[in-house]
Tab-separated table of C-alpha atoms in Angstrom:
chain	number	residue	atom	x	y	z
A	1	MET	CA	75.571	-81.279	-62.232
A	2	ALA	CA	76.838	-83.498	-59.551
A	3	LYS	CA	75.099	-81.199	-56.837
A	4	ARG	CA	71.884	-81.166	-59.175
A	5	ALA	CA	72.518	-84.779	-59.107
A	6	ARG	CA	72.491	-85.332	-55.680
A	7	ALA	CA	69.743	-82.936	-54.554
A	8	VAL	CA	67.201	-85.098	-56.999
A	9	ARG	CA	68.319	-88.045	-55.031
A	10	TRP	CA	67.384	-86.325	-51.575
A	11	GLY	CA	64.095	-85.304	-52.299
A	12	VAL	CA	64.614	-81.165	-51.781
A	13	PRO	CA	62.331	-79.392	-54.298
A	14	VAL	CA	64.740	-78.876	-57.063
A	15	ALA	CA	61.819	-77.692	-59.294
A	16	ALA	CA	60.934	-74.740	-56.775
A	17	VAL	CA	64.657	-73.635	-57.167
A	18	ALA	CA	64.155	-73.332	-61.173
A	19	VAL	CA	60.662	-71.696	-60.610
A	20	VAL	CA	62.606	-69.319	-58.354
A	21	ALA	CA	65.152	-68.146	-61.355
A	22	ALA	CA	62.068	-67.659	-63.656
A	23	ALA	CA	60.297	-65.778	-61.065
A	24	VAL	CA	63.020	-63.556	-60.142
A	25	GLY	CA	64.674	-63.648	-63.533
A	26	THR	CA	63.679	-59.992	-64.170
A	27	GLY	CA	65.275	-58.714	-60.783
A	28	PRO	CA	66.493	-59.778	-57.599
A	29	VAL	CA	64.072	-60.213	-54.860
A	30	ILE	CA	65.723	-59.391	-51.564
A	31	ALA	CA	64.787	-59.780	-47.850
A	32	ALA	CA	63.964	-56.686	-46.443
A	33	VAL	CA	66.183	-55.907	-43.724
A	34	SER	CA	65.458	-52.442	-43.036
A	35	ASN	CA	63.509	-53.073	-39.892
A	36	GLU	CA	64.524	-54.978	-36.629
A	37	PRO	CA	65.958	-58.081	-36.896
A	38	SER	CA	68.311	-58.014	-39.606
A	39	LEU	CA	69.870	-60.603	-41.647
A	40	PRO	CA	72.434	-60.598	-44.279
A	41	ASP	CA	70.737	-59.908	-47.733
A	42	ARG	CA	69.250	-63.054	-49.592
A	43	THR	CA	67.275	-63.688	-52.878
A	44	ALA	CA	64.948	-66.414	-52.969
A	45	GLU	CA	66.951	-68.238	-55.048
A	46	GLN	CA	69.594	-68.238	-52.827
A	47	LEU	CA	67.659	-68.952	-49.803
A	48	LEU	CA	66.073	-72.411	-51.659
A	49	ALA	CA	69.344	-72.795	-52.317
A	50	ASP	CA	70.510	-72.783	-48.797
A	51	VAL	CA	67.841	-74.861	-47.484
A	52	ALA	CA	68.928	-77.507	-50.030
A	53	ARG	CA	72.222	-77.807	-48.860
A	54	THR	CA	71.179	-77.820	-45.308
A	55	TRP	CA	68.602	-80.692	-46.220
A	56	GLN	CA	71.398	-82.613	-47.912
A	57	THR	CA	73.620	-83.485	-44.763
A	58	GLY	CA	70.353	-85.021	-43.631
A	59	ARG	CA	71.087	-83.854	-39.879
A	60	MET	CA	69.347	-81.812	-37.449
A	61	PRO	CA	71.319	-79.467	-35.113
A	62	GLN	CA	70.835	-80.409	-31.267
A	63	MET	CA	67.957	-78.706	-29.991
A	64	SER	CA	65.328	-78.436	-27.316
A	65	GLY	CA	61.883	-76.377	-27.749
A	66	THR	CA	58.157	-76.034	-27.794
A	67	ILE	CA	56.421	-76.250	-31.373
A	68	VAL	CA	52.798	-75.113	-31.313
A	69	GLU	CA	50.446	-76.033	-34.550
A	70	THR	CA	47.218	-74.283	-34.606
A	71	ALA	CA	44.668	-75.150	-37.190
A	72	SER	CA	41.540	-72.894	-37.811
A	73	LEU	CA	40.389	-74.390	-41.223
A	74	GLY	CA	36.599	-73.556	-40.753
A	75	LEU	CA	35.117	-76.885	-40.506
A	76	PRO	CA	31.866	-77.521	-38.820
A	77	ALA	CA	31.405	-79.690	-35.804
A	78	LEU	CA	31.220	-83.353	-37.041
A	79	PRO	CA	30.382	-86.577	-35.420
A	80	GLY	CA	32.674	-88.987	-35.998
A	81	LEU	CA	35.897	-86.246	-36.656
A	82	SER	CA	37.490	-86.461	-32.880
A	83	GLY	CA	39.132	-89.944	-33.443
A	84	ALA	CA	41.077	-92.113	-31.095
A	85	PRO	CA	44.312	-91.470	-29.749
A	86	GLY	CA	47.285	-92.723	-31.805
A	87	PRO	CA	50.563	-94.449	-30.362
A	88	SER	CA	51.528	-90.606	-29.530
A	89	GLY	CA	48.627	-89.902	-27.697
A	90	ALA	CA	46.758	-87.903	-30.359
A	91	SER	CA	44.555	-88.510	-33.551
A	92	ALA	CA	45.178	-86.838	-36.971
A	93	ALA	CA	41.929	-85.975	-37.020
A	94	SER	CA	42.097	-83.896	-33.694
A	95	LEU	CA	44.831	-81.710	-34.877
A	96	LEU	CA	42.203	-80.173	-37.622
A	97	SER	CA	40.981	-77.647	-35.050
A	98	GLY	CA	42.128	-75.885	-31.917
A	99	SER	CA	45.709	-74.987	-30.942
A	100	HIS	CA	47.970	-78.071	-29.783
A	101	GLN	CA	51.304	-78.104	-28.140
A	102	LEU	CA	54.830	-80.515	-28.694
A	103	LYS	CA	58.112	-80.406	-26.952
A	104	ILE	CA	61.154	-81.632	-28.246
A	105	TRP	CA	64.377	-82.811	-27.170
A	106	TYR	CA	67.010	-83.718	-29.874
A	107	ALA	CA	70.837	-84.923	-29.581
A	108	GLY	CA	70.486	-87.449	-32.747
A	109	GLU	CA	68.767	-89.289	-35.025
A	110	ASP	CA	68.637	-92.317	-32.342
A	111	ARG	CA	68.810	-89.733	-29.037
A	112	PHE	CA	65.639	-87.644	-29.073
A	113	ARG	CA	62.417	-87.203	-26.715
A	114	LEU	CA	58.790	-85.792	-28.206
A	115	MET	CA	56.306	-84.828	-25.531
A	116	LEU	CA	52.687	-84.160	-25.814
A	117	PRO	CA	51.099	-82.649	-23.108
A	118	GLY	CA	47.476	-83.463	-22.077
A	119	GLU	CA	45.327	-81.233	-19.596
A	120	MET	CA	46.311	-83.614	-16.880
A	121	SER	CA	48.568	-86.045	-18.414
A	122	GLU	CA	51.321	-86.381	-20.773
A	123	THR	CA	52.671	-88.685	-23.867
A	124	ASP	CA	56.219	-89.103	-24.106
A	125	VAL	CA	58.373	-90.685	-27.084
A	126	VAL	CA	61.733	-91.099	-25.695
A	127	ALA	CA	64.962	-92.576	-28.026
A	128	ASP	CA	68.248	-93.293	-26.002
A	129	GLY	CA	70.398	-95.393	-28.510
A	130	GLY	CA	68.141	-98.478	-29.821
A	131	THR	CA	65.787	-98.161	-27.082
A	132	VAL	CA	62.554	-96.644	-27.856
A	133	TRP	CA	59.870	-95.973	-25.260
A	134	LEU	CA	56.218	-94.606	-25.489
A	135	TRP	CA	54.752	-93.422	-22.114
A	136	ASP	CA	51.201	-92.760	-22.047
A	137	SER	CA	50.743	-91.414	-18.463
A	138	ALA	CA	46.951	-91.507	-18.589
A	139	ALA	CA	46.781	-95.121	-19.215
A	140	ASN	CA	49.629	-95.506	-17.086
A	141	LYS	CA	51.184	-97.892	-19.772
A	142	ALA	CA	54.724	-98.051	-20.954
A	143	THR	CA	55.344	-99.556	-24.349
A	144	ARG	CA	58.650	-100.292	-25.698
A	145	LEU	CA	58.677	-99.767	-29.434
A	146	THR	CA	60.283	-101.299	-32.236
A	147	ALA	CA	61.165	-99.118	-35.192
A	148	PRO	CA	60.202	-100.501	-38.916
A	149	ALA	CA	63.284	-101.419	-41.345
A	150	ALA	CA	64.500	-98.778	-43.382
A	151	SER	CA	65.225	-99.646	-47.122
A	152	GLY	CA	68.267	-101.784	-46.881
A	153	GLY	CA	67.351	-103.481	-43.690
A	154	ARG	CA	68.925	-100.262	-42.017
A	155	PRO	CA	66.836	-99.665	-38.425
A	156	ASP	CA	65.533	-96.194	-39.265
A	157	GLY	CA	66.348	-94.528	-35.670
A	158	ALA	CA	64.612	-91.013	-36.511
A	159	PHE	CA	60.985	-92.526	-37.303
A	160	PRO	CA	59.526	-90.862	-34.568
A	161	MET	CA	60.290	-87.728	-35.965
A	162	ARG	CA	58.207	-88.079	-39.273
A	163	SER	CA	54.625	-87.273	-39.447
A	164	GLY	CA	52.564	-90.240	-38.819
A	165	ALA	CA	54.933	-92.318	-37.674
A	166	ALA	CA	55.049	-92.110	-33.634
A	167	SER	CA	53.146	-88.682	-33.915
A	168	PRO	CA	50.644	-87.483	-36.203
A	169	PHE	CA	51.704	-83.908	-35.182
A	170	ALA	CA	53.391	-81.889	-37.812
A	171	THR	CA	56.720	-80.324	-37.595
A	172	PRO	CA	57.990	-77.200	-39.621
A	173	GLU	CA	60.293	-79.115	-41.321
A	174	GLN	CA	57.834	-81.478	-42.015
A	175	ALA	CA	55.757	-78.659	-43.495
A	176	ALA	CA	58.214	-76.713	-45.179
A	177	ARG	CA	58.999	-79.813	-47.538
A	178	GLN	CA	55.859	-80.335	-48.086
A	179	ALA	CA	55.110	-76.875	-49.245
A	180	LEU	CA	58.524	-76.141	-51.176
A	181	GLN	CA	57.672	-79.410	-53.267
A	182	ALA	CA	54.316	-78.320	-53.899
A	183	ALA	CA	55.853	-75.116	-55.445
A	184	GLY	CA	55.857	-75.613	-59.260
A	185	THR	CA	55.521	-73.495	-62.484
A	186	ASP	CA	51.993	-72.284	-60.934
A	187	THR	CA	53.884	-70.242	-58.139
A	188	ALA	CA	55.443	-67.140	-57.412
A	189	ILE	CA	57.971	-67.099	-55.085
A	190	SER	CA	59.393	-64.172	-53.332
A	191	VAL	CA	61.169	-63.179	-50.076
A	192	GLY	CA	59.097	-61.400	-47.233
A	193	ASP	CA	60.381	-59.262	-44.284
A	194	VAL	CA	62.737	-60.782	-41.717
A	195	VAL	CA	60.521	-61.842	-38.484
A	196	THR	CA	61.297	-63.120	-35.099
A	197	VAL	CA	60.306	-66.753	-34.335
A	198	ALA	CA	60.948	-68.253	-31.164
A	199	GLY	CA	63.319	-64.889	-30.502
A	200	ARG	CA	65.350	-65.929	-33.414
A	201	ALA	CA	65.714	-63.775	-36.567
A	202	ALA	CA	64.313	-65.465	-39.896
A	203	TYR	CA	63.870	-65.125	-43.679
A	204	GLN	CA	60.698	-65.690	-44.946
A	205	ILE	CA	59.710	-67.384	-48.434
A	206	VAL	CA	56.469	-66.706	-49.490
A	207	LEU	CA	54.980	-69.145	-52.147
A	208	THR	CA	51.986	-67.573	-53.839
A	209	PRO	CA	49.519	-69.539	-56.104
A	210	LYS	CA	48.835	-67.820	-59.513
A	211	SER	CA	45.723	-70.016	-59.908
A	212	ALA	CA	42.535	-68.271	-59.287
A	213	ASP	CA	41.025	-71.715	-58.347
A	214	SER	CA	43.395	-71.802	-55.463
A	215	LEU	CA	41.457	-71.202	-52.006
A	216	ILE	CA	45.000	-70.408	-50.507
A	217	ARG	CA	46.559	-66.805	-50.634
A	218	ASP	CA	49.888	-67.772	-50.160
A	219	VAL	CA	52.295	-69.953	-47.816
A	220	ARG	CA	55.040	-68.390	-45.505
A	221	VAL	CA	57.912	-70.417	-44.671
A	222	ALA	CA	60.280	-69.092	-41.882
A	223	LEU	CA	63.975	-69.917	-42.039
A	224	ASP	CA	66.572	-69.436	-39.039
A	225	GLY	CA	68.957	-66.970	-40.234
A	226	GLU	CA	71.954	-68.833	-38.613
A	227	LYS	CA	70.962	-72.299	-39.031
A	228	LEU	CA	68.777	-72.201	-42.037
A	229	MET	CA	66.226	-74.682	-40.647
A	230	PRO	CA	62.511	-74.086	-40.753
A	231	LEU	CA	60.924	-72.385	-37.933
A	232	ARG	CA	57.252	-71.908	-38.840
A	233	VAL	CA	55.213	-72.596	-41.547
A	234	GLN	CA	51.883	-70.233	-42.050
A	235	VAL	CA	48.866	-70.844	-44.848
A	236	TYR	CA	46.879	-67.913	-45.260
A	237	ALA	CA	43.488	-68.292	-47.202
A	238	LYS	CA	42.152	-65.869	-49.451
A	239	GLY	CA	40.412	-62.728	-47.719
A	240	ALA	CA	41.776	-63.797	-44.117
A	241	ALA	CA	43.680	-61.549	-42.258
A	242	GLU	CA	44.990	-64.654	-39.724
A	243	PRO	CA	46.683	-68.028	-41.280
A	244	ALA	CA	44.060	-70.946	-41.811
A	245	PHE	CA	46.967	-73.183	-40.478
A	246	GLU	CA	50.198	-72.632	-38.654
A	247	VAL	CA	52.754	-74.500	-37.003
A	248	GLY	CA	56.134	-73.427	-35.526
A	249	PHE	CA	58.322	-73.009	-32.609
A	250	GLU	CA	57.099	-71.046	-29.695
A	251	SER	CA	61.126	-71.921	-28.055
A	252	LEU	CA	63.816	-72.815	-29.361
A	253	SER	CA	67.701	-73.488	-28.043
A	254	PHE	CA	70.546	-74.781	-30.267
A	255	THR	CA	72.438	-76.428	-27.192
A	256	ALA	CA	72.804	-80.142	-26.701
A	257	PRO	CA	69.781	-81.332	-24.142
A	258	ALA	CA	70.697	-82.697	-20.747
A	259	PRO	CA	71.495	-86.194	-20.888
A	260	GLU	CA	68.580	-87.089	-18.655
A	261	ASN	CA	66.043	-86.075	-20.827
A	262	PHE	CA	66.347	-89.612	-22.901
A	263	SER	CA	66.654	-91.856	-19.700
A	264	PHE	CA	62.951	-93.582	-19.077
A	265	THR	CA	62.443	-96.437	-16.885
A	266	PRO	CA	58.760	-97.415	-16.490
A	267	PRO	CA	57.295	-96.300	-13.039
A	268	PRO	CA	56.427	-99.053	-10.384
A	269	GLY	CA	52.640	-100.046	-11.219
A	270	ALA	CA	52.944	-99.352	-15.039
A	271	LYS	CA	51.697	-101.560	-17.564
A	272	VAL	CA	54.485	-102.460	-20.048
A	273	GLU	CA	54.124	-103.722	-23.309
A	274	GLN	CA	56.002	-104.161	-26.598
A	275	GLY	CA	54.764	-102.578	-29.776
A	276	THR	CA	55.853	-101.905	-33.567
A	277	VAL	CA	54.900	-98.499	-34.831
A	278	THR	CA	52.903	-98.640	-37.852
A	279	PRO	CA	54.240	-96.611	-40.561
A	280	PRO	CA	52.076	-93.730	-42.193
A	281	ALA	CA	49.467	-95.213	-44.693
A	282	GLY	CA	51.594	-93.735	-47.393
A	283	HIS	CA	54.513	-95.914	-46.663
A	284	ARG	CA	52.105	-99.200	-46.175
A	285	PRO	CA	52.687	-100.801	-49.541
A	286	GLU	CA	49.044	-102.691	-49.254
A	287	ALA	CA	47.662	-99.312	-48.013
A	288	ALA	CA	49.114	-97.250	-50.494
A	289	ALA	CA	48.107	-99.814	-53.419
A	290	GLU	CA	44.602	-99.743	-52.020
A	291	ALA	CA	44.327	-95.862	-52.284
A	292	HIS	CA	46.253	-96.232	-55.760
A	293	ASP	CA	43.003	-98.367	-56.896
A	294	ARG	CA	40.476	-95.932	-55.297
A	295	SER	CA	42.005	-92.675	-55.949
A	296	SER	CA	43.011	-90.484	-58.901
A	297	VAL	CA	44.388	-86.994	-59.269
A	298	VAL	CA	42.807	-84.339	-61.299
A	299	GLY	CA	44.821	-81.198	-62.343
A	300	SER	CA	47.955	-80.502	-60.957
A	301	GLY	CA	49.935	-78.217	-58.578
A	302	TRP	CA	47.693	-76.048	-56.287
A	303	ASP	CA	44.606	-77.028	-58.410
A	304	SER	CA	45.017	-80.497	-57.548
A	305	VAL	CA	41.939	-82.258	-56.694
A	306	LEU	CA	41.803	-85.925	-55.312
A	307	VAL	CA	38.968	-88.100	-56.709
A	308	THR	CA	38.167	-91.200	-54.730
A	309	SER	CA	35.679	-93.322	-54.255
A	310	LEU	CA	33.305	-93.521	-50.819
A	311	PRO	CA	34.919	-96.070	-48.293
A	312	ASP	CA	32.897	-98.974	-47.970
A	313	VAL	CA	32.409	-98.330	-44.279
A	314	PRO	CA	31.274	-101.803	-42.863
A	315	ALA	CA	34.706	-103.185	-44.400
A	316	GLN	CA	36.903	-100.788	-42.119
A	317	LYS	CA	36.216	-102.399	-39.010
A	318	GLN	CA	33.183	-104.153	-37.353
A	319	ASP	CA	32.632	-100.615	-35.690
A	320	GLY	CA	32.703	-98.439	-38.808
A	321	LYS	CA	35.584	-96.751	-37.580
A	322	GLY	CA	39.195	-96.541	-39.776
A	323	ARG	CA	42.873	-96.860	-38.746
A	324	ASP	CA	42.806	-93.653	-36.971
A	325	GLY	CA	39.887	-94.303	-34.884
A	326	VAL	CA	37.153	-91.990	-36.696
A	327	ASP	CA	33.745	-93.011	-37.276
A	328	LEU	CA	33.922	-92.928	-40.869
A	329	GLY	CA	30.151	-93.847	-41.011
A	330	ALA	CA	29.243	-90.579	-38.868
A	331	LEU	CA	31.903	-88.775	-40.187
A	332	LEU	CA	30.218	-88.984	-43.744
A	333	ASP	CA	26.777	-88.445	-42.402
A	334	GLY	CA	27.757	-85.587	-40.708
A	335	VAL	CA	29.550	-83.786	-43.988
A	336	LYS	CA	26.270	-84.795	-46.331
A	337	SER	CA	24.167	-82.972	-43.244
A	338	SER	CA	26.602	-79.836	-43.212
A	339	ALA	CA	26.861	-79.348	-46.837
A	340	THR	CA	24.947	-77.682	-49.320
A	341	PRO	CA	22.974	-79.875	-52.239
A	342	VAL	CA	24.640	-78.673	-55.630
A	343	SER	CA	24.217	-80.052	-59.096
A	344	GLY	CA	25.125	-79.598	-62.505
A	345	GLN	CA	26.226	-81.270	-65.923
A	346	TRP	CA	28.456	-83.165	-63.954
A	347	GLY	CA	25.757	-84.491	-61.816
A	348	SER	CA	24.653	-83.940	-58.162
A	349	GLY	CA	25.663	-83.861	-55.028
A	350	ARG	CA	26.786	-81.846	-51.739
A	351	LEU	CA	29.273	-79.513	-51.299
A	352	LEU	CA	30.972	-78.319	-48.123
A	353	ARG	CA	33.598	-75.426	-48.340
A	354	THR	CA	36.231	-74.295	-45.771
A	355	LYS	CA	38.526	-71.644	-46.091
A	356	VAL	CA	40.924	-73.591	-47.549
A	357	VAL	CA	39.466	-77.001	-48.857
A	358	SER	CA	36.375	-77.893	-50.708
A	359	ILE	CA	34.952	-81.082	-50.404
A	360	LEU	CA	32.082	-82.668	-53.042
A	361	ILE	CA	30.439	-86.079	-52.436
A	362	THR	CA	28.319	-86.691	-55.613
A	363	ASP	CA	25.432	-89.115	-55.186
A	364	ASP	CA	27.192	-91.752	-57.750
A	365	GLY	CA	29.529	-92.532	-54.524
A	366	ARG	CA	32.731	-90.173	-55.603
A	367	LEU	CA	34.289	-87.694	-53.237
A	368	LEU	CA	36.390	-84.559	-54.483
A	369	ALA	CA	38.399	-82.367	-52.239
A	370	GLY	CA	40.981	-79.770	-53.075
A	371	ALA	CA	42.134	-76.416	-51.875
A	372	VAL	CA	40.330	-75.249	-54.752
A	373	THR	CA	36.952	-73.270	-55.395
A	374	PRO	CA	33.772	-75.531	-56.126
A	375	GLU	CA	34.201	-74.474	-59.757
A	376	ALA	CA	37.233	-76.327	-59.854
A	377	LEU	CA	35.687	-79.681	-58.233
A	378	TYR	CA	32.634	-79.518	-60.396
A	379	ARG	CA	35.284	-79.681	-63.421
A	380	ALA	CA	37.127	-82.486	-61.784
A	381	ALA	CA	33.696	-84.352	-61.315
A	382	GLY	CA	33.090	-84.033	-64.950
A	383	VAL	CA	36.225	-86.085	-66.089
A	384	LYS	CA	35.384	-89.407	-67.007
A	385	GLY	CA	38.204	-91.807	-65.410
């Protein structure tokens, strides 16, 4: 009981472990080990428990490597979607298509470096003890960052590792946490074949939605066979042979990075500024309250549909752009022009469907979105709030 209580506190998806117990209760689901590479047998329940214990420590192993994120969601070319670069040199909107690379050197919560390479430039976040620098070579600008205070007044030394803080770039660990937390009673959980990721043998936890309304066929989480750390997450749409979204290590070494990787001095002639990292929207109380007032969720699990009122575009900024530099007005116009007119007992509007996401903009000023079929959106649109 004590172990379970601790697990609940640190946010590991204990519910997923319970689901596994039900899913594999009729017989153990064992990782296939007949082909190379090979690893000791583990059931899905054992793997989830191992991951829970690993995450409970709150410590990542020292390492260096390259992460590649690839998205092929089937979105049409939409004006206003490119967005302005964030503090890490890439906007969240820009990561919705194509491949993007992130290099990482990690020696501890307060000693790490993240580097986003560009075509002719690079953007770095370098932390060495209490000093955190952001270097933008294209702008020849160095910013000394102040981390937002965590609960209890303790500086949150690991903040640049979190999605949306210093970088919108997702890491395999972040994607794995989200996937496992989403798993519920509507998920079949099993273990797939052992795979090789970044030259390392890895188990695969396969999450398969049971709902017929879900557009997702399965989510595959590859776990390092030795460290039990997520190495790759793949999201497959129904009927697709290739993942619609994938983030994983391309190369990885579990050795202590050289100290010079965390040493940074602004070069001569560089513009030097002082800045504060803006927490993700979900961590800003005022933004969270505003989003809560405007939004609701219909359904649960894989069938969840977000229902929100369309944003007041002029109120975002004078230029109509939001916090991420996305031109909301142009984006909404682009969605409407690319979408198909639809109507039903719920009303009328326009539908945009991709491989893994359906979006409905109603004529009465609502936006509904989810990784579900259009029929699920129509049902949600008919629910009176």
